[in-house]
Amino acid sequence: MSNLPIFDVAGSAMQAQSVRLSTVASNLANANTVAGSPEGAYRARQPVFIAEAVPDNPALSGVRVAEVRESTAAPVKRYDPGNPLADAQGYVYAPDVDPVAQMVDMISASRSYQANVEVFNSAKELAVATLNMGR
């Protein structure tokens, strides 16, 4: 919490986008994993954001991650009898993760993070310039 709420707003957005980037990275890292059962397959994760009032200034809202939800999509069933993880029928189960959609989400999160870094830096420069006016 700072005396200038713009830092709180931009900081909360940067923290939320950081969680979003981490979940996308996890989804991409596990996109090609397989399991021997549908229950053991990786489930894609997606953060859920909610608006949150800035302390000491309820007129402004920041953002925070309320939770990270797992996908309810069924795993993809593949016939691969040579795989050591295959079940008795020769099937393995892969997560229903679309790498292209995940990359789009990563680019969006990265740009949102960068935009909030710019807001943070601009606010810092304006605060410093204001303080220097008194010299």
Coordinates of C-alpha atoms in Angstrom, one line a residue:
M1 CA 0.0 0.0 0.0
S2 CA 1.5 3.3 -1.0
N3 CA 0.5 7.0 -0.8
L4 CA -0.1 7.0 -4.5
P5 CA -2.8 4.5 -5.3
I6 CA -1.7 4.2 -9.0
F7 CA 1.2 2.1 -7.7
D8 CA -1.2 -0.2 -6.0
V9 CA -3.4 -0.6 -9.1
A10 CA -0.5 -1.2 -11.5
G11 CA 1.2 -3.5 -9.0
S12 CA -1.9 -5.6 -8.5
A13 CA -2.3 -5.9 -12.2
M14 CA 1.4 -6.9 -12.6
Q15 CA 1.0 -9.6 -9.9
A16 CA -2.1 -11.0 -11.6
Q17 CA -0.5 -11.1 -15.0
S18 CA 2.5 -12.8 -13.5
V19 CA 0.2 -15.6 -12.2
R20 CA -1.4 -15.8 -15.6
L21 CA 2.0 -16.2 -17.3
S22 CA 2.9 -18.9 -14.8
T23 CA -0.3 -20.9 -15.5
V24 CA 0.2 -20.6 -19.3
A25 CA 3.8 -21.8 -18.9
S26 CA 2.6 -24.8 -16.8
N27 CA 0.0 -25.6 -19.4
L28 CA 2.5 -25.5 -22.3
A29 CA 5.1 -27.5 -20.3
N30 CA 2.5 -30.3 -19.7
A31 CA 0.7 -30.1 -23.2
N32 CA 2.5 -33.3 -24.4
T33 CA 2.4 -35.3 -21.2
V34 CA 0.4 -38.6 -21.0
A35 CA -1.0 -40.7 -18.3
G36 CA -2.4 -44.2 -18.0
S37 CA -5.8 -43.1 -16.8
P38 CA -8.1 -40.1 -17.4
E39 CA -7.9 -39.2 -13.8
G40 CA -4.1 -39.0 -14.0
A41 CA -4.0 -36.7 -17.0
Y42 CA -2.9 -33.1 -16.5
R43 CA -5.7 -30.5 -16.5
A44 CA -5.0 -27.1 -17.9
R45 CA -5.2 -24.3 -15.4
Q46 CA -6.7 -20.8 -15.8
P47 CA -6.6 -18.0 -13.2
V48 CA -9.8 -16.2 -12.3
F49 CA -9.4 -12.5 -11.7
I50 CA -11.7 -10.3 -9.6
A51 CA -11.7 -6.5 -9.0
E52 CA -10.6 -5.4 -5.6
A53 CA -10.9 -2.0 -4.0
V54 CA -7.6 -0.2 -3.3
P55 CA -7.0 0.2 0.4
D56 CA -7.8 3.7 1.7
N57 CA -9.5 4.6 -1.7
P58 CA -12.6 2.5 -2.4
A59 CA -13.2 4.6 -5.6
L60 CA -10.3 2.8 -7.3
S61 CA -10.1 -0.9 -8.0
G62 CA -7.1 -3.1 -8.6
V63 CA -7.2 -6.8 -9.5
R64 CA -6.3 -10.0 -7.8
V65 CA -6.4 -13.7 -8.5
A66 CA -9.4 -15.2 -6.8
E67 CA -8.5 -18.8 -7.7
V68 CA -6.7 -20.9 -10.3
R69 CA -9.3 -23.3 -11.9
E70 CA -8.6 -26.6 -13.5
S71 CA -10.2 -27.3 -16.9
T72 CA -13.2 -29.7 -16.9
A73 CA -12.4 -30.8 -20.5
A74 CA -12.0 -34.5 -20.9
P75 CA -8.5 -35.7 -21.6
V76 CA -7.7 -36.8 -25.2
K77 CA -7.7 -40.6 -25.5
R78 CA -4.9 -41.9 -27.8
Y79 CA -4.2 -45.4 -28.9
D80 CA -0.5 -46.1 -28.1
P81 CA -0.1 -49.7 -27.0
G82 CA 3.7 -49.4 -27.1
N83 CA 3.7 -46.7 -24.4
P84 CA 4.7 -48.0 -21.0
L85 CA 1.9 -45.8 -19.4
A86 CA -0.8 -47.4 -21.7
D87 CA -3.8 -49.0 -19.9
A88 CA -4.9 -52.6 -20.5
Q89 CA -6.6 -51.6 -23.8
G90 CA -3.5 -49.7 -25.1
Y91 CA -4.7 -46.2 -24.5
V92 CA -2.9 -43.2 -23.0
Y93 CA -4.6 -39.9 -21.9
A94 CA -3.2 -36.5 -22.8
P95 CA -4.4 -33.1 -21.6
D96 CA -6.8 -31.1 -23.7
V97 CA -4.4 -28.2 -24.1
D98 CA -4.3 -26.2 -27.3
P99 CA -0.7 -24.9 -27.6
V100 CA -1.7 -22.1 -30.1
A101 CA -4.4 -20.8 -27.8
Q102 CA -1.9 -20.9 -24.9
M103 CA 0.6 -18.9 -26.9
V104 CA -2.0 -16.3 -27.7
D105 CA -2.8 -16.1 -24.0
M106 CA 0.9 -15.8 -23.2
I107 CA 1.4 -12.9 -25.6
S108 CA -1.7 -11.2 -24.2
A109 CA -0.5 -11.6 -20.6
S110 CA 3.0 -10.5 -21.5
R111 CA 1.7 -7.3 -23.2
S112 CA -0.7 -6.6 -20.3
Y113 CA 2.3 -6.9 -17.9
Q114 CA 4.4 -4.6 -20.0
A115 CA 1.6 -2.0 -20.2
N116 CA 1.4 -2.0 -16.4
V117 CA 5.2 -1.7 -16.1
E118 CA 4.9 1.4 -18.3
V119 CA 2.1 2.8 -16.1
F120 CA 4.2 2.2 -13.0
N121 CA 7.3 3.8 -14.5
S122 CA 5.3 6.8 -15.8
A123 CA 3.7 7.4 -12.4
K124 CA 7.2 7.1 -10.8
E125 CA 8.6 9.7 -13.2
L126 CA 5.7 12.1 -12.6
A127 CA 6.1 11.7 -8.8
V128 CA 9.8 12.4 -9.1
A129 CA 9.2 15.4 -11.3
T130 CA 6.6 16.8 -8.9
L131 CA 9.0 16.4 -6.0
N132 CA 11.7 18.2 -8.0
M133 CA 9.4 21.2 -8.6
G134 CA 10.0 22.2 -5.0
R135 CA 13.7 22.6 -5.5

